PDB file of C-alpha atoms in Angstrom:
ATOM      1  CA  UNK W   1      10.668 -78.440 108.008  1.00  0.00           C
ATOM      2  CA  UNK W   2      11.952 -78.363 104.167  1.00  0.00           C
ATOM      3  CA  UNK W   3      15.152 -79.735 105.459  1.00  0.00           C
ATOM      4  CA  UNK W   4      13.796 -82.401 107.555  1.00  0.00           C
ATOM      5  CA  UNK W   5      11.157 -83.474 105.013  1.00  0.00           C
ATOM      6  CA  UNK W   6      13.803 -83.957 102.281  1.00  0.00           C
ATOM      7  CA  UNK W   7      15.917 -85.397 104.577  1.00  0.00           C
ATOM      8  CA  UNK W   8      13.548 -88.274 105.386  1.00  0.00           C
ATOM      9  CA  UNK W   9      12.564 -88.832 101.952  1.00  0.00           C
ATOM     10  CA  UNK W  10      16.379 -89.297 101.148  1.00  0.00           C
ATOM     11  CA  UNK W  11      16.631 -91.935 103.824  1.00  0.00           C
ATOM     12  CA  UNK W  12      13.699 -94.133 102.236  1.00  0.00           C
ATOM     13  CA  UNK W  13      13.768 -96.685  99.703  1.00  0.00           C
ATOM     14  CA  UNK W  14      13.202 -96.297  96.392  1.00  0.00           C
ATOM     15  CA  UNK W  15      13.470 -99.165  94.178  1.00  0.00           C
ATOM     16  CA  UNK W  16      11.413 -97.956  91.364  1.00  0.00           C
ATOM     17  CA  UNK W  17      13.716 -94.968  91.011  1.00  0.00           C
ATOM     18  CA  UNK W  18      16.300 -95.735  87.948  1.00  0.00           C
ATOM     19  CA  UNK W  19      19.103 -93.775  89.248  1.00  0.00           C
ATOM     20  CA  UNK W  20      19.880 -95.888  92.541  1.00  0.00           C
ATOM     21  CA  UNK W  21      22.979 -95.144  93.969  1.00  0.00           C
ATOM     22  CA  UNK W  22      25.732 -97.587  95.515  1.00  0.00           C
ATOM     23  CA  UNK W  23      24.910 -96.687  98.592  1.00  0.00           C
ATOM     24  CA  UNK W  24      20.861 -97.045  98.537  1.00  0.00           C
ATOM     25  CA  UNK W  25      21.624-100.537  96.735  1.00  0.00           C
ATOM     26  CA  UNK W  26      23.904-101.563 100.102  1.00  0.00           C
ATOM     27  CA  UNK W  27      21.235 -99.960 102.180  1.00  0.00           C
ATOM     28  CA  UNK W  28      18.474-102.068 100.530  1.00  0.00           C
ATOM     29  CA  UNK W  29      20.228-105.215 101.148  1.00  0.00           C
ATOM     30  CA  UNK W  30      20.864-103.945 104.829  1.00  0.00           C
ATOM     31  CA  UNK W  31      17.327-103.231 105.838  1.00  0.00           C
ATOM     32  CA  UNK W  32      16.315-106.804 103.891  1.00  0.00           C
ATOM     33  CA  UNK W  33      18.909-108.575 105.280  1.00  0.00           C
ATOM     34  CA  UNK W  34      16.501-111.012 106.425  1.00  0.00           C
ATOM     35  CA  UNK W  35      14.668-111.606 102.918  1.00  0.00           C
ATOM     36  CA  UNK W  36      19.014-112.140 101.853  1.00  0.00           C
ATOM     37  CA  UNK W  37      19.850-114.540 104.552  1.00  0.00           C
ATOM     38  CA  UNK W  38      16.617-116.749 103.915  1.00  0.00           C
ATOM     39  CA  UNK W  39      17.201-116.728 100.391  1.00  0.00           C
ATOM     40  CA  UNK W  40      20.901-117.039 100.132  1.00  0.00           C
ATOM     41  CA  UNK W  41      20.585-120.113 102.804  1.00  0.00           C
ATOM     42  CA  UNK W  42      17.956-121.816 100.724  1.00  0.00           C
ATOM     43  CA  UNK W  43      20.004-121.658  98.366  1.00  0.00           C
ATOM     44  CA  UNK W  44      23.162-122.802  99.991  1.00  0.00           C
ATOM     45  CA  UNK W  45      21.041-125.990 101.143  1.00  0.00           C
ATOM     46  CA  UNK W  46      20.497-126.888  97.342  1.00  0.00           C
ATOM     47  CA  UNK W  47      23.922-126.282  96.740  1.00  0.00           C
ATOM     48  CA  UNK W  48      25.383-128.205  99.555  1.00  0.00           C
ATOM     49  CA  UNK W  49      23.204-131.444  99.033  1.00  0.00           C
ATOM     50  CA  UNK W  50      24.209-131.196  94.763  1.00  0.00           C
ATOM     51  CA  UNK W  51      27.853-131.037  96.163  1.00  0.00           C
ATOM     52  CA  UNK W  52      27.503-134.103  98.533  1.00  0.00           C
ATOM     53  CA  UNK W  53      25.550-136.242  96.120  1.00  0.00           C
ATOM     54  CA  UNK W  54      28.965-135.392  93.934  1.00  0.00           C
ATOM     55  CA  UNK W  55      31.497-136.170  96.546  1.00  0.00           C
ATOM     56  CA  UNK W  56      34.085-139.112  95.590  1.00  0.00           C
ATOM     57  CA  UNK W  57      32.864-142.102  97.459  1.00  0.00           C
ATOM     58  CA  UNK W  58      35.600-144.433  99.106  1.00  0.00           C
ATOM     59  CA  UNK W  59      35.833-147.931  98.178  1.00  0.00           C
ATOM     60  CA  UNK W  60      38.020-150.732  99.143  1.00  0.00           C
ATOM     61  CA  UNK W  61      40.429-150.379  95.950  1.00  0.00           C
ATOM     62  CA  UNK W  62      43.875-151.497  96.096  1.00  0.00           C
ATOM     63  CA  UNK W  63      46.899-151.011  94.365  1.00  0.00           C
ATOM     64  CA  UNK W  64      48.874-154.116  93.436  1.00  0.00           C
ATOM     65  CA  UNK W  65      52.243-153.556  92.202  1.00  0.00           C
ATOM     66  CA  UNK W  66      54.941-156.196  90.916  1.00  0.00           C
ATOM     67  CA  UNK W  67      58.309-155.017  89.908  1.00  0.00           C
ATOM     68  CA  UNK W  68      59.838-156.819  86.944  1.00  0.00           C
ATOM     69  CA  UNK W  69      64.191-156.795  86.721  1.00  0.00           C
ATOM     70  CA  UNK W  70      65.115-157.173  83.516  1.00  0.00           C
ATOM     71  CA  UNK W  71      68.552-158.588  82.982  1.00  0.00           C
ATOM     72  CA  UNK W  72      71.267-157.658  81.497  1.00  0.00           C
ATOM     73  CA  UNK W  73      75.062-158.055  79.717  1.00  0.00           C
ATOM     74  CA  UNK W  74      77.520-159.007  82.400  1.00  0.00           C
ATOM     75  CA  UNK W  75      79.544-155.779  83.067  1.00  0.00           C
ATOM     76  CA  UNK W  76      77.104-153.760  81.269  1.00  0.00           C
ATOM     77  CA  UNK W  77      74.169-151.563  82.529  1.00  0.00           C
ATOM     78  CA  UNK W  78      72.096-151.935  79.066  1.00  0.00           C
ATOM     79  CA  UNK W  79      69.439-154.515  79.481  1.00  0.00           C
ATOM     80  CA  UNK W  80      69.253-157.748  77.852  1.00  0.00           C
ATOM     81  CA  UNK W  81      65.971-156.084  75.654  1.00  0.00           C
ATOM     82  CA  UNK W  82      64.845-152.943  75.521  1.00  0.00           C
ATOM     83  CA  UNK W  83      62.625-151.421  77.849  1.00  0.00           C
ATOM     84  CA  UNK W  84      60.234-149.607  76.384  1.00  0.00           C
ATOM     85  CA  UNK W  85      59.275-152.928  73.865  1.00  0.00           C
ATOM     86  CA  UNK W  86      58.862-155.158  77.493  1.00  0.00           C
ATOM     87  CA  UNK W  87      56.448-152.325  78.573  1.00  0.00           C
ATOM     88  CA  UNK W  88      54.354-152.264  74.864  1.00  0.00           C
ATOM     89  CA  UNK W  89      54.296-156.230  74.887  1.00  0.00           C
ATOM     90  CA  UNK W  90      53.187-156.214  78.635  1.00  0.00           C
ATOM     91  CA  UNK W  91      50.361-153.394  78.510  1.00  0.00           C
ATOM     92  CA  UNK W  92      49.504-153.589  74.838  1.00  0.00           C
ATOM     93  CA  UNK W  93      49.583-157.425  74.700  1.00  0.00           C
ATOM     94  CA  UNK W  94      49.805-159.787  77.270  1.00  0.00           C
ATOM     95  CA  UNK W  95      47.565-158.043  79.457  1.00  0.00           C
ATOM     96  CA  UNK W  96      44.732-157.590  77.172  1.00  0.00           C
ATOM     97  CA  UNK W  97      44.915-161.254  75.686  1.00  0.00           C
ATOM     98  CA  UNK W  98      44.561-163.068  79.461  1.00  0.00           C
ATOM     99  CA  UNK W  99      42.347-160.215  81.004  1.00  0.00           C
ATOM    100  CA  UNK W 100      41.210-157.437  79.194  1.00  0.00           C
ATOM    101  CA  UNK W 101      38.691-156.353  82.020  1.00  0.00           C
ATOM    102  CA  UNK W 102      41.958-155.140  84.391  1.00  0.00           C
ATOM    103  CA  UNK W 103      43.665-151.837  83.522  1.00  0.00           C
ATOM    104  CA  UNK W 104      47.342-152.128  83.599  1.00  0.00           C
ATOM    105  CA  UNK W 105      49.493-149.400  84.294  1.00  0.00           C
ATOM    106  CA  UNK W 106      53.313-149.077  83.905  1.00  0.00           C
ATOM    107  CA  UNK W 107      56.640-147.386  84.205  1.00  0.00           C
ATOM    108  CA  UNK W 108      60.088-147.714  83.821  1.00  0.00           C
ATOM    109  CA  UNK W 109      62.858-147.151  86.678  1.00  0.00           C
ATOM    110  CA  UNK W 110      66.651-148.334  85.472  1.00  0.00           C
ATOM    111  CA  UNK W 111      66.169-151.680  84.847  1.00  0.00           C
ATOM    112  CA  UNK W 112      63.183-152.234  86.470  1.00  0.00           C
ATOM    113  CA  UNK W 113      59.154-152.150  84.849  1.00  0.00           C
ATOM    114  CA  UNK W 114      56.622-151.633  87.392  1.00  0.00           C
ATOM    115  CA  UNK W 115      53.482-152.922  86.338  1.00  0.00           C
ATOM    116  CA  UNK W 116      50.406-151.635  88.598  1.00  0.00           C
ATOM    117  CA  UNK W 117      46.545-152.469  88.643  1.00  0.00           C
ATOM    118  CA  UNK W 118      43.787-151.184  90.739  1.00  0.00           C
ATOM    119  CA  UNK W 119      41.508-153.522  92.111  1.00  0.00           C
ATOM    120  CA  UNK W 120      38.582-154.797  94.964  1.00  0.00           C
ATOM    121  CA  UNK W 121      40.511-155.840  98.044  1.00  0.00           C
ATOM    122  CA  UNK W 122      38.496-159.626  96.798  1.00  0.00           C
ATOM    123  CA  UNK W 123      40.150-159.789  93.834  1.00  0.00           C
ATOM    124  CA  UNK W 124      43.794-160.142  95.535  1.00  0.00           C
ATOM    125  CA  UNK W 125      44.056-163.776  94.215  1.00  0.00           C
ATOM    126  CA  UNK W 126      42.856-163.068  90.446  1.00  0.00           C
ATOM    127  CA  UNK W 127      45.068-159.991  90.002  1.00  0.00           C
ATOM    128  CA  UNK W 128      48.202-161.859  91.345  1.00  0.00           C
ATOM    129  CA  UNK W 129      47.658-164.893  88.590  1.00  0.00           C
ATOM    130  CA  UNK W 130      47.237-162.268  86.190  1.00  0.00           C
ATOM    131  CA  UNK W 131      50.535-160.582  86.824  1.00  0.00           C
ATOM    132  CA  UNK W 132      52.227-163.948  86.541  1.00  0.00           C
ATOM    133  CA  UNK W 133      50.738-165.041  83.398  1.00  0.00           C
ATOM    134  CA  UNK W 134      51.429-161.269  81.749  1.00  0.00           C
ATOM    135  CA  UNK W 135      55.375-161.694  82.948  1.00  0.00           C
ATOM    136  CA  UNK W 136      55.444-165.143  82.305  1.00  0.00           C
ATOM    137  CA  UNK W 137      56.458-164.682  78.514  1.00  0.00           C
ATOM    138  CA  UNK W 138      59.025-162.382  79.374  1.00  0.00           C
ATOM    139  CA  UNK W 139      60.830-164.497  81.911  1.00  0.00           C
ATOM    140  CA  UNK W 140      60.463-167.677  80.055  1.00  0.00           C
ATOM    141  CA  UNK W 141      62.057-165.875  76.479  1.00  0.00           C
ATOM    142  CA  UNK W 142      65.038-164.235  78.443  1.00  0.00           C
ATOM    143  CA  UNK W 143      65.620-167.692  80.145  1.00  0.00           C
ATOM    144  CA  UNK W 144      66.383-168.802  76.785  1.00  0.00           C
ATOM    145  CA  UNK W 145      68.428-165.907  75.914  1.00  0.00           C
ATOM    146  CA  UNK W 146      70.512-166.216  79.143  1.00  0.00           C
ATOM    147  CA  UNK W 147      70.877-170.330  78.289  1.00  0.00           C
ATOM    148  CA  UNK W 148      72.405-169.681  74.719  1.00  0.00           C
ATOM    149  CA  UNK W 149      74.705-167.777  76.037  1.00  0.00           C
ATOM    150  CA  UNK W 150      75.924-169.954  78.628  1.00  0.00           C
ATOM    151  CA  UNK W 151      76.301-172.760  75.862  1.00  0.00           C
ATOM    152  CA  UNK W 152      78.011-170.198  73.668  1.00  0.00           C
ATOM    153  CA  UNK W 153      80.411-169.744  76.606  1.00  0.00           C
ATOM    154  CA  UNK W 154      81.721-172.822  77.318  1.00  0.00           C
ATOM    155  CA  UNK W 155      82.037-173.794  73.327  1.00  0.00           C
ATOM    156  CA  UNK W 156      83.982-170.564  73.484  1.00  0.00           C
ATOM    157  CA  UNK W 157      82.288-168.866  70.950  1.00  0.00           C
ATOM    158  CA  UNK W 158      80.531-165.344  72.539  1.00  0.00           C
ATOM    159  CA  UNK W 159      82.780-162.970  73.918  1.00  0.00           C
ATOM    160  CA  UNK W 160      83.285-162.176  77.414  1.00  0.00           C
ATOM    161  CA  UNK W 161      81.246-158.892  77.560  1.00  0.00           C
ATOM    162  CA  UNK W 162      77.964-160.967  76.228  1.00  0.00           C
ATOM    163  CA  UNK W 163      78.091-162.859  79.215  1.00  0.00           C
ATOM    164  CA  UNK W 164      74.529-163.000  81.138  1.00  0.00           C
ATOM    165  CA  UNK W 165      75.001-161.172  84.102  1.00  0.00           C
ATOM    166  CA  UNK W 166      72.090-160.172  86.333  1.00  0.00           C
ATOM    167  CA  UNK W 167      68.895-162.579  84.656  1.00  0.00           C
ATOM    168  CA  UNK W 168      65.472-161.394  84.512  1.00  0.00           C
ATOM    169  CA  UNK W 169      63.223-161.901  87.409  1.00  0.00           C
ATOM    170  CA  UNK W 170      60.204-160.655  89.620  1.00  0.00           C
ATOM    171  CA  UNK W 171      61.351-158.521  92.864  1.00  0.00           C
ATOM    172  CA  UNK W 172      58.000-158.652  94.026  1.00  0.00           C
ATOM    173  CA  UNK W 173      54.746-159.951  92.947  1.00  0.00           C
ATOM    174  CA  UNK W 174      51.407-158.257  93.216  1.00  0.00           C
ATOM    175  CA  UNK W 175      52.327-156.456  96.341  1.00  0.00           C
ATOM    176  CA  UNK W 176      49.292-154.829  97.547  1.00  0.00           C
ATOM    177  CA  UNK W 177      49.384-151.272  99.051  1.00  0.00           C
ATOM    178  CA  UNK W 178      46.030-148.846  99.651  1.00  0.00           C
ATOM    179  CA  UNK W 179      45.136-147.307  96.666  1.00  0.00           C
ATOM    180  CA  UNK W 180      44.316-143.425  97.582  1.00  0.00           C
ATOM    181  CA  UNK W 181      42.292-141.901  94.267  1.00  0.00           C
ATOM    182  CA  UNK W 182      42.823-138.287  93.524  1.00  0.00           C
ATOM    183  CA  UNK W 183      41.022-136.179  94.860  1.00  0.00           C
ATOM    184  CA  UNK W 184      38.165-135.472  92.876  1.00  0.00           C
ATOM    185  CA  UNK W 185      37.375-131.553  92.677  1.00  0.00           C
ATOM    186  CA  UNK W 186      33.858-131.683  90.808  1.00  0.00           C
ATOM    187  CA  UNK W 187      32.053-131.075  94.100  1.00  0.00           C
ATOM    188  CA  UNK W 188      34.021-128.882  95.439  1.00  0.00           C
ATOM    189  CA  UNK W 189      33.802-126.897  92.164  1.00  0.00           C
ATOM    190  CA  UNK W 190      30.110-127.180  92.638  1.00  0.00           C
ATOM    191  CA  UNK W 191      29.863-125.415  95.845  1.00  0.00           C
ATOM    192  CA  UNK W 192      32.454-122.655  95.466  1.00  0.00           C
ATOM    193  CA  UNK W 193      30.360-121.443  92.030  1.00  0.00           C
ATOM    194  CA  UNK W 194      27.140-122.211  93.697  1.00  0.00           C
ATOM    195  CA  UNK W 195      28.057-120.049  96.994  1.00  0.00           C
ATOM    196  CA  UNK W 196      28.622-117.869  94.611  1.00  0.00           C
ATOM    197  CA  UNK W 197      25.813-117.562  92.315  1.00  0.00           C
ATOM    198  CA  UNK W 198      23.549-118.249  95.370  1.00  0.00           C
ATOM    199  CA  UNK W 199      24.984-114.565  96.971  1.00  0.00           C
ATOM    200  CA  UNK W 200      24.235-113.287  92.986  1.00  0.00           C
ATOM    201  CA  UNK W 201      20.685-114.614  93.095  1.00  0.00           C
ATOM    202  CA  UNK W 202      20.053-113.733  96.789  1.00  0.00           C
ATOM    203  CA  UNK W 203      20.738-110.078  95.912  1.00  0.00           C
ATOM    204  CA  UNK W 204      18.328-110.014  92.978  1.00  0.00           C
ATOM    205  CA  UNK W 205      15.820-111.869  95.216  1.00  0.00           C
ATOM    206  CA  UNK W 206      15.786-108.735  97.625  1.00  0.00           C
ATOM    207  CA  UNK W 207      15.477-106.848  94.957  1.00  0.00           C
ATOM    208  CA  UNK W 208      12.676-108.270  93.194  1.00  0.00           C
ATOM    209  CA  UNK W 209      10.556-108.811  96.190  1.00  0.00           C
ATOM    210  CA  UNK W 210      11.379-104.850  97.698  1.00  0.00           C
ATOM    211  CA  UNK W 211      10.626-103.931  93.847  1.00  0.00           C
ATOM    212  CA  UNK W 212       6.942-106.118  94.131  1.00  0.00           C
ATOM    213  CA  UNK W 213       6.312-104.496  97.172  1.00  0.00           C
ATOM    214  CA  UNK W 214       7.064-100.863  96.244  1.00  0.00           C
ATOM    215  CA  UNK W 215       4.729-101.694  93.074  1.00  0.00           C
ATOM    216  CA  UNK W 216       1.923-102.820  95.084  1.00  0.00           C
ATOM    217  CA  UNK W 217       2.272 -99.967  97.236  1.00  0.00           C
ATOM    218  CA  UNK W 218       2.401 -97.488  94.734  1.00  0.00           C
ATOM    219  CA  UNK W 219      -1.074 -99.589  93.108  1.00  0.00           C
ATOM    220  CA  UNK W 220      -2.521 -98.869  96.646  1.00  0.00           C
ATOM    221  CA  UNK W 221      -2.269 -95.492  96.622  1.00  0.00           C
ATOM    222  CA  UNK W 222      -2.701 -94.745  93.076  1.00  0.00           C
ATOM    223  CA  UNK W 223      -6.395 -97.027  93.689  1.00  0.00           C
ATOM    224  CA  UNK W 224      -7.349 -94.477  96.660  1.00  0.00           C
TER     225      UNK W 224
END
């Protein structure tokens, strides 16, 4: 009787006791899996609508691109200017004196500066102006490069390896391809640490209500 009354009281919950094992803390949690579930989904249901409220929202942004040659020597591969100057006068310059309100991104490829903005679908006719007035300079200065050295030429007075080969031009002007944004991991971020936390604060729900109603026992008793 000994054995089976010390049994049973080894099978029962006892949250109040300080020196809870590993295996009565798992065996709380089992027996309350209910209080766990309805708390950890609760949870979850905070969690989940914080996350969506967070969730990149797609717009009709596109990307418009024009590609910019820039000329150079005949027989030589070094441009008529250098590069990386083109790319400070387009971005740091041009394209903040006729429209500072459109970012301007670019990059350099051999000869060739790609210059790209994001932008409404609806604003297709502003962003292509605003391409051609930002390469406009550069086309109209090497223009006049090029033409001195054609009227060096025939007075015979630049050498044969100054000769303009290749002149500056636009390959393509504002060409407009669909803009995909990165993804944006904030939300998804926000649920993997709240899943988490919410499992955290699930078990110390069970807890604290198994340790309220242990208490309140114990009151009852104590009271008869």
């Amino acid at each position: 009787m000994e054995k089976n009354g010390s049994q049973s009281n080894s099978n029962s919950l006892d949250i109040l006791d300080d020196s809870m094992t590993v295996t009565q803390i798992i065996k709380t949690l089992f027996i309350r899996r209910k209080w766990f579930f309805t708390i950890f989904l609760c949870l979850c249901s905070v969690v989940t609508l914080i996350a969506y409220l967070k969730r990149p929202i797609d717009e009709p942004f596109l990307k418009f691109t024009t590609y910019l040659f820039v000329g150079s020597y005949l027989g030589q591969t070094v441009p008529i200017e250098h590069l990386p100057s083109i790319e400070f006068e387009i971005k740091e310059i041009y394209s903040k004196n006729n429209s500072p309100n459109f970012a301007v991104e670019t990059e350099i490829t051999g000869n060739i500066i790609t210059i790209s903005t994001i932008a409404l679908s609806e604003e297709e006719e502003k962003i292509r102006k605003f391409h051609e007035r930002i390469t406009l300079p550069i086309l109209e200065r090497h223009g006049k490069l090029f033409s001195q050295f054609e009227k060096k030429l025939m007075n015979g007075a630049l050498d044969l390896s100054k000769v303009s080969g290749l002149s500056t031009s636009v390959l393509a002007l504002a060409q407009k391809t669909k803009y995909v944004s990165p993804l944006n991991k904030v939300w998804l971020r926000i649920l993997s640490i709240g899943l988490l936390v919410s499992f955290l604060l699930a078990c110390m729900g069970v807890f604290v209500l198994e340790y309220i109603l242990q208490l309140k026992k114990v009151l009852s008793e104590e009271s008869k």
